[in-house]
Coordinates of C-alpha atoms and ligand atoms in Angstrom, one line a residue:
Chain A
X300 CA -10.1 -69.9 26.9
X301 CA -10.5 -66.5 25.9
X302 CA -10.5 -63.3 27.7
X303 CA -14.0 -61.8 29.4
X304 CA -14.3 -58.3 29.5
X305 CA -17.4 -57.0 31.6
X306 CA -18.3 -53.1 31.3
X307 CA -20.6 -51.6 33.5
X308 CA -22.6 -49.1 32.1
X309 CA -24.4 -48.8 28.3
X310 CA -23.7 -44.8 27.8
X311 CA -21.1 -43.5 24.9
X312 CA -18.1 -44.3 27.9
X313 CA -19.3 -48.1 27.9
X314 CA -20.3 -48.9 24.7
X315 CA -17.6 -47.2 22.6
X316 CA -15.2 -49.7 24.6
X317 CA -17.6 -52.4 23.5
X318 CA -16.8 -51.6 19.7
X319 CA -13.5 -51.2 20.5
X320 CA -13.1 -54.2 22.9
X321 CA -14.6 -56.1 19.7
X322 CA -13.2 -54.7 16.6
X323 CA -9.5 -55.1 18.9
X324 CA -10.0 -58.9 20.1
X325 CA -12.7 -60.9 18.0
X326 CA -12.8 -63.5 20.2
X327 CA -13.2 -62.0 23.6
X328 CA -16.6 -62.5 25.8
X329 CA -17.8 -59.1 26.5
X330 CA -20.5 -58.5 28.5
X331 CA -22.4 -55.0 28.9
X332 CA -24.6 -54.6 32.0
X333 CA -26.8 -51.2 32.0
X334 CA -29.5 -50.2 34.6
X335 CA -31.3 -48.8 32.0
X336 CA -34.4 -50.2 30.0
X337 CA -33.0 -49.5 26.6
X338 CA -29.5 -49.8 25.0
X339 CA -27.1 -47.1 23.7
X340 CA -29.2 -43.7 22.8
X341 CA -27.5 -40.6 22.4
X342 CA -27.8 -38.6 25.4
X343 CA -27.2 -35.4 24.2
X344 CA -30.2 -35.6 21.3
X345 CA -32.6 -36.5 24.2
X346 CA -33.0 -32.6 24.6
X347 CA -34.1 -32.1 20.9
X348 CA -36.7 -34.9 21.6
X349 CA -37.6 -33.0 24.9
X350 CA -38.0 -29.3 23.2
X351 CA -40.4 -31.7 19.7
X352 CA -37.6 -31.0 17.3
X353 CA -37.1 -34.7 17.1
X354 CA -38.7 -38.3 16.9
X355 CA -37.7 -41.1 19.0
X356 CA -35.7 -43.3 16.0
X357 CA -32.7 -41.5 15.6
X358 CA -32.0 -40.8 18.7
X359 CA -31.2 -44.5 19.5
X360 CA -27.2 -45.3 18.3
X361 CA -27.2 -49.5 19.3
X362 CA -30.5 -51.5 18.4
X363 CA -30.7 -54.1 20.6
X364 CA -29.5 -56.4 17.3
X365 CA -26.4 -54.6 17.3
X366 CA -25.1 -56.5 20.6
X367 CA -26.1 -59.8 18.6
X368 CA -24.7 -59.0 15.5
X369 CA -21.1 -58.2 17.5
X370 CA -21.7 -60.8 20.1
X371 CA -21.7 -58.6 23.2
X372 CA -24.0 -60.0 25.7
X373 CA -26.1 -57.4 26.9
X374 CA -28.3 -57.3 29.9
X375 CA -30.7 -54.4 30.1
X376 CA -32.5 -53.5 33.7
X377 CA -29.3 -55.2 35.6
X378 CA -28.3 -53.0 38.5
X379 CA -24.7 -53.8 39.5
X380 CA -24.9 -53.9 43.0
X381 CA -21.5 -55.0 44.6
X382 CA -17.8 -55.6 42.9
X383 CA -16.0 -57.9 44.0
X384 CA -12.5 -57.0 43.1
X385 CA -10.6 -59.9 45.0
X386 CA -12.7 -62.5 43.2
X387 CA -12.9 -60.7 40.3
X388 CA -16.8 -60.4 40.2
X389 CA -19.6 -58.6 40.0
X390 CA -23.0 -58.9 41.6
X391 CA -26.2 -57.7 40.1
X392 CA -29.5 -57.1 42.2
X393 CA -31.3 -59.8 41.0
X394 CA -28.3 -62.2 42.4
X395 CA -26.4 -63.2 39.2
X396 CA -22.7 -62.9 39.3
X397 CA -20.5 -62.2 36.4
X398 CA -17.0 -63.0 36.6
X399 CA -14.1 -60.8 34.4
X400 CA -10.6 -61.1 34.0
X401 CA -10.7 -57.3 33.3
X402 CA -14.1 -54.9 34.1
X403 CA -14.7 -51.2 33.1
X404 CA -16.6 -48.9 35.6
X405 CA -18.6 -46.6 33.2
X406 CA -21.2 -45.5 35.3
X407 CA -21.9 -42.0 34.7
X408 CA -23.5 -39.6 37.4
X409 CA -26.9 -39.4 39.0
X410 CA -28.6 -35.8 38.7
X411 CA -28.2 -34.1 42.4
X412 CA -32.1 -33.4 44.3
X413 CA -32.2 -29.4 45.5
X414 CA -31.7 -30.1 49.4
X415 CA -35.0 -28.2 50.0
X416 CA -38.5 -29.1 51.2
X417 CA -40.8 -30.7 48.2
X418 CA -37.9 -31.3 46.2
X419 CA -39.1 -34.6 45.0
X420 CA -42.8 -33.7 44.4
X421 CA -44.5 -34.1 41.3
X422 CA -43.2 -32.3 38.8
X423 CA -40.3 -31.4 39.4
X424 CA -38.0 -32.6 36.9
X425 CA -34.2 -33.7 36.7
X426 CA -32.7 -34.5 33.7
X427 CA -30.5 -37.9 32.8
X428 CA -32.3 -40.2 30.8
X429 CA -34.2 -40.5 27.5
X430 CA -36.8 -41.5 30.4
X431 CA -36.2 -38.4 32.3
X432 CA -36.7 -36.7 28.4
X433 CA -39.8 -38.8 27.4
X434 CA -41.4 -37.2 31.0
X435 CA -40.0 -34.0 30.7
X436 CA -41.8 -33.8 27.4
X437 CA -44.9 -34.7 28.9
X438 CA -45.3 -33.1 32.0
X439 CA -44.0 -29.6 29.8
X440 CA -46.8 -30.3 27.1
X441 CA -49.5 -30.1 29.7
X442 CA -47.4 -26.4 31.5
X443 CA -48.4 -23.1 31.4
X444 CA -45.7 -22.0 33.6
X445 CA -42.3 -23.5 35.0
X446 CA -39.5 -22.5 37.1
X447 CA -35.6 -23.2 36.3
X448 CA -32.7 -24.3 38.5
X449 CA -29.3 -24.8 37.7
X450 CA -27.5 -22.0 36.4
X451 CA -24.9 -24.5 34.2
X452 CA -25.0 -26.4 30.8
X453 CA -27.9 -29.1 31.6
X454 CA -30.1 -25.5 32.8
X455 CA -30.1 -23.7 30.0
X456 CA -30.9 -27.1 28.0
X457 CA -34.4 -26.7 30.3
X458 CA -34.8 -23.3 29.1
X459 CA -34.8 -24.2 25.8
X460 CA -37.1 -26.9 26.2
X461 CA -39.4 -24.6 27.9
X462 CA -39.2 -21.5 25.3
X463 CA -39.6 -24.2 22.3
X464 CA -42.7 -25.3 24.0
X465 CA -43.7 -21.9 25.0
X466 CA -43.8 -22.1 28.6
X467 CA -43.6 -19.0 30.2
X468 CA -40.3 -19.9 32.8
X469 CA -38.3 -17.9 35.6
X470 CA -35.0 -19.2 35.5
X471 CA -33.5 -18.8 39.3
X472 CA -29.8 -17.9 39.6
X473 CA -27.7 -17.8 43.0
X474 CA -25.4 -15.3 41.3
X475 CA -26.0 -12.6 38.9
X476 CA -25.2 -14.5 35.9
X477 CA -25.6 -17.7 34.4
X478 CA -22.5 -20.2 34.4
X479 CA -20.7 -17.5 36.6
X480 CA -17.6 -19.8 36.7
X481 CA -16.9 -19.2 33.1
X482 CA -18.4 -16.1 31.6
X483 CA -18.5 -12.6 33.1
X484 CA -21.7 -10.4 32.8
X485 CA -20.9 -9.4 29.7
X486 CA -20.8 -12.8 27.8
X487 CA -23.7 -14.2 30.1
X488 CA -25.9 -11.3 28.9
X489 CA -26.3 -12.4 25.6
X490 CA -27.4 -15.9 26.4
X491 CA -29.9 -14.0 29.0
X492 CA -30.9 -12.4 25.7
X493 CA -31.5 -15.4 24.2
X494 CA -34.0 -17.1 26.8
X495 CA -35.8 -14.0 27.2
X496 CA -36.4 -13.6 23.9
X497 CA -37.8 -17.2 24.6
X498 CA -39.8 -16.1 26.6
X499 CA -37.6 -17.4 29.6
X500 CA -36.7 -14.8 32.1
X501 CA -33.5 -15.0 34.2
X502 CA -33.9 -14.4 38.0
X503 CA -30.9 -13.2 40.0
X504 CA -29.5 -13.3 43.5
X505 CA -32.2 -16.3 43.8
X506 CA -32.3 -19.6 44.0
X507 CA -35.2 -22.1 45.7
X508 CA -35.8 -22.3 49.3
X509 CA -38.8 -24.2 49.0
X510 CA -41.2 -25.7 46.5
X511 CA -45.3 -25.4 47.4
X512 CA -47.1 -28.6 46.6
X513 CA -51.1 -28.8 45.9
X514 CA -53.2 -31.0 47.5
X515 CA -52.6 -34.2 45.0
X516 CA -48.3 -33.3 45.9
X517 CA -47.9 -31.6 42.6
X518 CA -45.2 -28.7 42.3
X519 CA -47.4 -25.1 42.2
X520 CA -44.5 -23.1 43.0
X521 CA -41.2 -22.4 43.7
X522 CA -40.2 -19.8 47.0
X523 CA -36.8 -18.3 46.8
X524 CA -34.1 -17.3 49.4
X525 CA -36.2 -13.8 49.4
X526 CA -39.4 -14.7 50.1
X527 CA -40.4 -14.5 46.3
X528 CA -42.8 -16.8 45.3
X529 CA -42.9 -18.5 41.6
X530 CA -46.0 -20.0 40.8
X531 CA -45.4 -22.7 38.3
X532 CA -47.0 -26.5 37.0
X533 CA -43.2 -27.5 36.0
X534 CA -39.5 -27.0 37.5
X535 CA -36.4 -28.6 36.2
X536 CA -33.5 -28.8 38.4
X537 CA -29.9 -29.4 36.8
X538 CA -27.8 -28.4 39.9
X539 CA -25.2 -31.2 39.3
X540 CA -24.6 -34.8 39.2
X541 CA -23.4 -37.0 42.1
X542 CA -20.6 -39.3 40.7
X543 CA -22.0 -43.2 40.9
X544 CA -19.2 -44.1 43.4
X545 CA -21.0 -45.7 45.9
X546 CA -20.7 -49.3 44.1
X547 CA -16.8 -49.1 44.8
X548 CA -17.2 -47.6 48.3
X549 CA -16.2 -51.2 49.8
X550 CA -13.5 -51.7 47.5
X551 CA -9.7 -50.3 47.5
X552 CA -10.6 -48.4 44.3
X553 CA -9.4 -44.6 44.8
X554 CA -12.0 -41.9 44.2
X555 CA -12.0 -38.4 44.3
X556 CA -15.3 -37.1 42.9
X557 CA -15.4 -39.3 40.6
X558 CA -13.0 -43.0 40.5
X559 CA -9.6 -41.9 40.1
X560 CA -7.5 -43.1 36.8
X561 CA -4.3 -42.5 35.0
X562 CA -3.5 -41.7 31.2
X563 CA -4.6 -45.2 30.2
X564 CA -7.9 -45.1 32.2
X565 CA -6.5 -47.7 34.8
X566 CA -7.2 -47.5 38.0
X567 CA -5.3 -48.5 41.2
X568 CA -6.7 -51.8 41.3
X569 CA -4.9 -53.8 38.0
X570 CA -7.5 -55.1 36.2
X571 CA -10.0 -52.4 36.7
X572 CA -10.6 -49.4 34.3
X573 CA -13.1 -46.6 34.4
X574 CA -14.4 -44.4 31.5
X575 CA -16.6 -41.5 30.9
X576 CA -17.7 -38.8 33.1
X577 CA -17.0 -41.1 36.5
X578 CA -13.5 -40.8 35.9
X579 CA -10.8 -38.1 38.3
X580 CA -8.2 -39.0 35.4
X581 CA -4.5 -37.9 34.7
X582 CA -4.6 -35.0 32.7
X583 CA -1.9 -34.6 30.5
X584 CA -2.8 -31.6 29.4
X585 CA -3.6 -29.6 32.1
X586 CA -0.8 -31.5 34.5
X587 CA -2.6 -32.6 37.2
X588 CA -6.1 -34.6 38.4
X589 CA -9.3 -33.2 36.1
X590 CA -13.2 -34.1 35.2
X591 CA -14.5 -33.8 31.9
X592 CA -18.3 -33.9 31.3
X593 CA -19.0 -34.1 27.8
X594 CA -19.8 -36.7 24.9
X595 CA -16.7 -36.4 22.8
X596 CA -14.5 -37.2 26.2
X597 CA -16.5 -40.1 27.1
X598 CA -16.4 -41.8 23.4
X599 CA -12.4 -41.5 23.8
X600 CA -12.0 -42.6 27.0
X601 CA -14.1 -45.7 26.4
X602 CA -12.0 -46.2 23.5
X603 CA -8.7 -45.6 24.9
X604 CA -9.7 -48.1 27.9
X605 CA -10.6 -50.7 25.7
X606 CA -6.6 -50.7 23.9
X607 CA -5.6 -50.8 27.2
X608 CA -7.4 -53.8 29.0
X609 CA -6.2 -55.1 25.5
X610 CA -2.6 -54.2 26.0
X611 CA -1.6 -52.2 28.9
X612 CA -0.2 -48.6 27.9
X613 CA -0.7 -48.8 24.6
X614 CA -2.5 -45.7 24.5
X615 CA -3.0 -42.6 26.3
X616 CA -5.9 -40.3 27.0
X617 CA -4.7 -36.6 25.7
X618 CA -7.9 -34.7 24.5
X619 CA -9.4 -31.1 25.0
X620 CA -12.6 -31.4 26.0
X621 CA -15.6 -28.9 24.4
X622 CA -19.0 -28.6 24.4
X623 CA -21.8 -27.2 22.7
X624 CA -24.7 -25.4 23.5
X625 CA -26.9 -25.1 19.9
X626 CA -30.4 -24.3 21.1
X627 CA -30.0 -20.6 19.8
X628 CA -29.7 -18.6 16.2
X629 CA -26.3 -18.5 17.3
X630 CA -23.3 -20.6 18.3
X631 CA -21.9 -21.3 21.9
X632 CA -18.7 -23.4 22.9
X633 CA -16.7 -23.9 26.0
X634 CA -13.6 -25.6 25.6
X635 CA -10.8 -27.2 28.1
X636 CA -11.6 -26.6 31.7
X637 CA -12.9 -22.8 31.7
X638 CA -13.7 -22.4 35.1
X639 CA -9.9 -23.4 35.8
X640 CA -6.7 -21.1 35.9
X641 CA -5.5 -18.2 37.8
X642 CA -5.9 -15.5 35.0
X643 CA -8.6 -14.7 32.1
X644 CA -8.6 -12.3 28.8
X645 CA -12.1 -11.5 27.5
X646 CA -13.1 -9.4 25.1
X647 CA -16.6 -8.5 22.5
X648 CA -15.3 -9.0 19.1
X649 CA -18.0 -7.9 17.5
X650 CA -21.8 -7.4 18.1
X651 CA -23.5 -10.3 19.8
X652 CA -19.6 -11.9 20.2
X653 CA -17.5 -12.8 22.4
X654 CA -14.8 -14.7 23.5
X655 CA -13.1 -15.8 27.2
X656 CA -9.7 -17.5 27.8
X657 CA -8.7 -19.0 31.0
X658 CA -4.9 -19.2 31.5
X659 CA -2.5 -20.8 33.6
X660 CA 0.7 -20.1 34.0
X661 CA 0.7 -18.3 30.9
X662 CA -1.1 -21.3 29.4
X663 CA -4.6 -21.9 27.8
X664 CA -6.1 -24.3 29.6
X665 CA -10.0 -23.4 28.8
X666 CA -12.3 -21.1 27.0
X667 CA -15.6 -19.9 26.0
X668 CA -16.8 -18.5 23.0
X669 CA -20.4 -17.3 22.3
X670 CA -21.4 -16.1 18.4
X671 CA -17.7 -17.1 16.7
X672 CA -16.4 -20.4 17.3
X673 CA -13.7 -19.8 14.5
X674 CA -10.7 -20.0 16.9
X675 CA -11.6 -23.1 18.3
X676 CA -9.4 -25.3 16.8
X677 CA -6.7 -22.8 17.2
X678 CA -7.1 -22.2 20.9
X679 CA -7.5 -26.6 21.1
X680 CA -4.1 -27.0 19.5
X681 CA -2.5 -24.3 21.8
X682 CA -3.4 -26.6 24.9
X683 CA -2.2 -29.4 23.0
X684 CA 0.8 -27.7 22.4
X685 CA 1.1 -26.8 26.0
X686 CA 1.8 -23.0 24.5
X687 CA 3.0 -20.3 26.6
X688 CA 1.4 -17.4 25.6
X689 CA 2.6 -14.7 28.3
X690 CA 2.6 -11.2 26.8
X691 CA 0.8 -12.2 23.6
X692 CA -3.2 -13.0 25.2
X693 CA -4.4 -9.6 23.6
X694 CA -4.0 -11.5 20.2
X695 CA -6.2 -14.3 21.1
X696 CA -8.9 -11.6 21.3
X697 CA -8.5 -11.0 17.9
X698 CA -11.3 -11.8 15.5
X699 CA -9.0 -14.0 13.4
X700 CA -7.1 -15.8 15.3
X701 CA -4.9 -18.1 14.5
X702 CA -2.2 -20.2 16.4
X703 CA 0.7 -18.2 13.4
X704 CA 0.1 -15.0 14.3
X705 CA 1.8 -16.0 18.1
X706 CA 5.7 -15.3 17.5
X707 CA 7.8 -18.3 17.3
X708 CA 9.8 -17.7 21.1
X709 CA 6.1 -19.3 22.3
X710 CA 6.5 -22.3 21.0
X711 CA 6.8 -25.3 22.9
X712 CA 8.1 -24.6 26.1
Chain B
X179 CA -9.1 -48.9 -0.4
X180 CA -11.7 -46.2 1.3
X181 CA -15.4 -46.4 0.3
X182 CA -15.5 -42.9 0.2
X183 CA -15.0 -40.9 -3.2
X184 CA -12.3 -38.4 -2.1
X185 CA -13.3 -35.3 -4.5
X186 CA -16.9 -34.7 -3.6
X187 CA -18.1 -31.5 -2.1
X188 CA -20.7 -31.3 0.6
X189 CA -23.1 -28.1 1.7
X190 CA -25.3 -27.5 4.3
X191 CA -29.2 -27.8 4.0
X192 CA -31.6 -25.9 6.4
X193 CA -34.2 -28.7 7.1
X194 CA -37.5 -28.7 9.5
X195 CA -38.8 -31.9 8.7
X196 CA -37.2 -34.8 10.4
X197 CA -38.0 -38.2 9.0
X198 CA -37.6 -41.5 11.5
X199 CA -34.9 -43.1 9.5
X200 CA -32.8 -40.2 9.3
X201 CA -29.3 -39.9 11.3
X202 CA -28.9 -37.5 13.3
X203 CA -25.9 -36.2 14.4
X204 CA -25.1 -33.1 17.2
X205 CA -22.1 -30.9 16.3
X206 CA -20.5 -32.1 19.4
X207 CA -20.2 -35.9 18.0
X208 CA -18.2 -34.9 15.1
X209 CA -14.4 -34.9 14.9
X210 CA -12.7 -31.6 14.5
X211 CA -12.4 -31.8 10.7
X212 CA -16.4 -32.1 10.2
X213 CA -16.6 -29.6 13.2
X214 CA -14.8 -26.8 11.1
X215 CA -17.0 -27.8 8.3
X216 CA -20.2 -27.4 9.7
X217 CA -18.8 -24.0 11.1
X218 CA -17.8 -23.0 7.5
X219 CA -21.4 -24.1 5.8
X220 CA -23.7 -23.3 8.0
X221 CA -26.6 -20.8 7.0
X222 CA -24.0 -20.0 4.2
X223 CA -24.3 -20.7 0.1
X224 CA -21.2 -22.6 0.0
X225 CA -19.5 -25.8 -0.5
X226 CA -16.5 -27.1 1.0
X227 CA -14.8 -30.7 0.2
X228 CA -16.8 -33.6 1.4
X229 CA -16.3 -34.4 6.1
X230 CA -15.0 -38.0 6.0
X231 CA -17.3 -37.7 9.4
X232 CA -20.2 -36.9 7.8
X233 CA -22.6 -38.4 5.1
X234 CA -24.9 -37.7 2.6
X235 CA -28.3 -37.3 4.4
X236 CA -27.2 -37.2 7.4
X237 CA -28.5 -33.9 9.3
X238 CA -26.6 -32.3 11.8
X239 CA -28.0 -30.6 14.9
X240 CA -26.2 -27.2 15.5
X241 CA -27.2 -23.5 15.4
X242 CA -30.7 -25.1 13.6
X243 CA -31.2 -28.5 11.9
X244 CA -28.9 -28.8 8.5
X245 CA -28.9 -31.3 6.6
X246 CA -25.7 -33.3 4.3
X247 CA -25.8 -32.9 0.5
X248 CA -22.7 -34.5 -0.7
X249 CA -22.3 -34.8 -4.9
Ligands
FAD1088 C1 -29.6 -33.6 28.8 C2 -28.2 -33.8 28.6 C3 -27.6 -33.0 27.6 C4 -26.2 -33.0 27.3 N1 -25.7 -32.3 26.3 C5 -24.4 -32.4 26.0 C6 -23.9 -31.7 24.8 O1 -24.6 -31.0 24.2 N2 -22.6 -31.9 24.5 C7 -21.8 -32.8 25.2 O2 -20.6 -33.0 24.9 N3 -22.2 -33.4 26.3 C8 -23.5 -33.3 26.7 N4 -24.0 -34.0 27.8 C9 -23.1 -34.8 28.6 C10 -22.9 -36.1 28.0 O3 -24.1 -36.7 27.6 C11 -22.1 -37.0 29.0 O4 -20.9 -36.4 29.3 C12 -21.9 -38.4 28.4 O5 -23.0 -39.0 27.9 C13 -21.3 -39.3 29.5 O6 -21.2 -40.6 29.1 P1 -20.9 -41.8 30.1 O7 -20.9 -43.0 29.2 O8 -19.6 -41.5 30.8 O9 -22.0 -41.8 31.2 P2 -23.6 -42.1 31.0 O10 -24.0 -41.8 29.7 O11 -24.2 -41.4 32.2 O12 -23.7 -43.7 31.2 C14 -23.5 -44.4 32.4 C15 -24.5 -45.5 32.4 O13 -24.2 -46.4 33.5 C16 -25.4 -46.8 34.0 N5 -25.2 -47.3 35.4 C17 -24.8 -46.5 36.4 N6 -24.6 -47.2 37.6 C18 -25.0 -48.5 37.2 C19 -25.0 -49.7 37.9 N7 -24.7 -49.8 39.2 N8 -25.4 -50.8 37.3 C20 -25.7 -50.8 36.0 N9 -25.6 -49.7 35.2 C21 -25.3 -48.5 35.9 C22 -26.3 -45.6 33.9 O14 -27.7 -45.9 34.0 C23 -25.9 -45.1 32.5 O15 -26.7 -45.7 31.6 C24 -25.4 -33.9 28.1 C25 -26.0 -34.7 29.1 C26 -27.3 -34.6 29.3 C27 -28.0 -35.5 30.4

């Protein structure tokens, strides 16, 4: 009999171990399960749809014919509710029960709700799904004015939405800049550019207290820590995700925001595996426990996974992580973990450029880079090469960087 | 034996228009070597040898919408 392989979860984590699991073992049963109405879309398109720039068909990356064609049996709408990891089972709502000799958790997060009065009226808007983007769309169409929350990568992707479908917006900050982790003022200033030039205007020090509902429970505004009050017909909150742990809560799996695996996406229990952004995984790279949230990370963990339900450390995960923001005339990257390390170099290279580098222990371990995002692969191969770079950071300010111009005593420690 | 001619060169097409059957693809799905390319061509007159991650037609979704010529 041949091996069954059941993967939980239809997002680029789940579905790139599909292809894998496949092109690797023709003739295991694999079996996909996905809460979701629709099979593998790309998630981070669904914005472009969001702002109009985009029509529904290419977003979509699997048709449905795709799980015949490679014999994957796929069940849409099938919420796993319980895993059963001494029986090697899983149970769905509806009652079915799927049995594995090896299962992959790849689960994804669940946008987090403000903790504040209203936060779940009409119209206000969170942002996970091509659903969540086919609403968005709608409920933005119909806005005059909308309010912002979430001073991170999924925020600004509202702001864009809202500036190309010229929505006046307040954007609400806690802090005085946005993504405070990882950019000073400086960089942060020219995205603020950006969205005001939008037509989106950041607000600082703020953040919501409350929302104001009308009579039918629809959002009208947003009232911050101050007292300020934001009138608006749309809000979209992108505060953070909560990890979808809770299915493993009665089992001996280990989590730790997020389900913990090592290098070959394993996790304690032997035949269970977990891929994507759910994953606390063994960072070779940075030497110790780390999260990545981004689309290229979750495609190579789902892969790696796959070669190793196959075969057991056959491969390991050891990948820099980056993502882009491209809503704007110009480029924006972070790389690595930049809101990790104990020191930074930053620097304006030229007009409407800038760079950041997180170090630690002399070592790159993150970045960000607004207008230029020449040195990329440079500063990507320095945490590869686990570089010490002590005395030298000054030159990986320099407009033209490139890993040569380091001297040769900073080679691999 | 690769599918792919080998000596082809590839530039960058600023495109508004969108058709249903096109690929899409965001800079962030490529692999570093189309990455650099897209970089390199973007907004610019130039050619650069063909992105084995990358096809003609395809359009890529980064500072604007560009899309694939490969010849
Ligand atoms: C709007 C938006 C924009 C983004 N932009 C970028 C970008 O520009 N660049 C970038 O690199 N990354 C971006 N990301 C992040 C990127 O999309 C994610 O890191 C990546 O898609 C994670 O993939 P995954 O497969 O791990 O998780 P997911 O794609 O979240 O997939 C998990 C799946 O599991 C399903 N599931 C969960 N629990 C159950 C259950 N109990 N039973 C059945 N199914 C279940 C979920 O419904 C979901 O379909 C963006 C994300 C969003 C939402």
């Amino acid at each position: 009999m041949s091996d069954s392989y059941v993967i939980i979860g239809d997002g680029i984590a789940g579905a790139s171990a599909a292809e894998t699991l496949r092109e690797e073992a023709p003739d295991a049963e694999i079996t996909v399960l996905t809460d979701e109405g629709e099979s593998l879309y790309n998630r981070i398109l669904i914005k472009e749809y969001a702002k109009g720039k985009l029509p529904e068909a290419p977003i979509s990356i699997h048709q449905e014919s795709w799980y015949d064609d490679h014999d994957v049996d796929l069940r849409l709408n099938t919420v796993v509710v319980d895993i059963d990891v001494e029986n090697d089972a899983v149970h769905t709502h509806e009652g079915e029960t799927f049995e594995y000799d090896s299962l992959l958790l790849a689960v994804g997060g669940t946008p987090q709700q403000l903790p504040v009065g209203n936060a779940d009226a009409e119209g206000i808007h969170h942002f996970w799904t091509f659903q969540d983007a086919r609403n968005i769309k709608e409920s933005v169409e119909d806005a005059e004015r909308a309010v912002i929350v979430g001073a991170g990568l999924l925020g600004i992707d509202f702001a864009a939405i809202c500036g190309a479908q010229d929505v006046e917006a307040k954007y609400l900050m806690r802090g005085d800049n946005w993504w405070r982790y990882a950019l000073s003022e400086e960089g942060a200033e020219i995205m603020h550019e950006a969205m005001r030039e939008r037509g989106v205007e950041p607000v600082f020090d703020s953040g919501v207290d409350r929302f104001e509902v009308d009579d039918d429970g629809h959002v009208e505004a947003a009232v911050d820590p101050n007292g300020e009050r934001y009138e608006c017909d749309f809000a979209g909150v992108a505060i953070g995700l909560n990890f979808n742990t809770e299915l493993v809560e009665d089992t001996p799996i280990e989590t730790e925001d997020g389900i913990v695996v090592d290098e070959f996406m394993r996790t304690n229990v032997d035949n269970v595996y977990a891929a994507g952004d759910i994953t606390t995984f063994n960072d070779l790279i940075l030497g110790e426990r780390a999260k990545n949230g981004s689309w290229g990370s979750a495609k190579e963990q789902g892969t790696i996974a796959a070669r190793n339900m196959l075969d057991y450390g056959s491969d390991e995960f050891e990948w820099v992580s980056s993502y882009s923001i491209t809503h704007f005339d110009f480029p924006f990257l972070s790389f690595g973990h930049p809101t990790l390390g104990d020191d930074s170099v930053e620097a304006t290279t030229a007009e409407g450029e800038w760079r950041r580098v997180a170090l630690k222990d002399g070592k790159v371990v993150g970045g960000v880079l607004i207008g230029d995002l020449s040195p990329q692969s440079a500063f990507k191969q320095l945490m590869r090469e686990g570089r010490d770079v002590t005395g030298q950071e000054d030159l990986l300010m320099e407009p033209g960087f490139s890993v040569d111009d380091l001297a040769a005593a900073t080679e691999q420690q | 034996m690769s599918l792919r001619e080998t000596n082809r060169s590839m530039r960058l097409r600023r495109t508004g228009l969108i058709p249903s059957d096109t690929r899409v693809r965001h800079y962030d799905e490529l692999d570093e070597e189309a990455q650099a390319t897209v970089r390199e061509l973007a907004g610019r007159p130039q050619t650069a040898p063909e992105a084995d991650d990358l096809d003609d037609g395809d359009v890529v979704k980064f500072t604007d919408y560009y899309e694939v010529r490969a010849r």
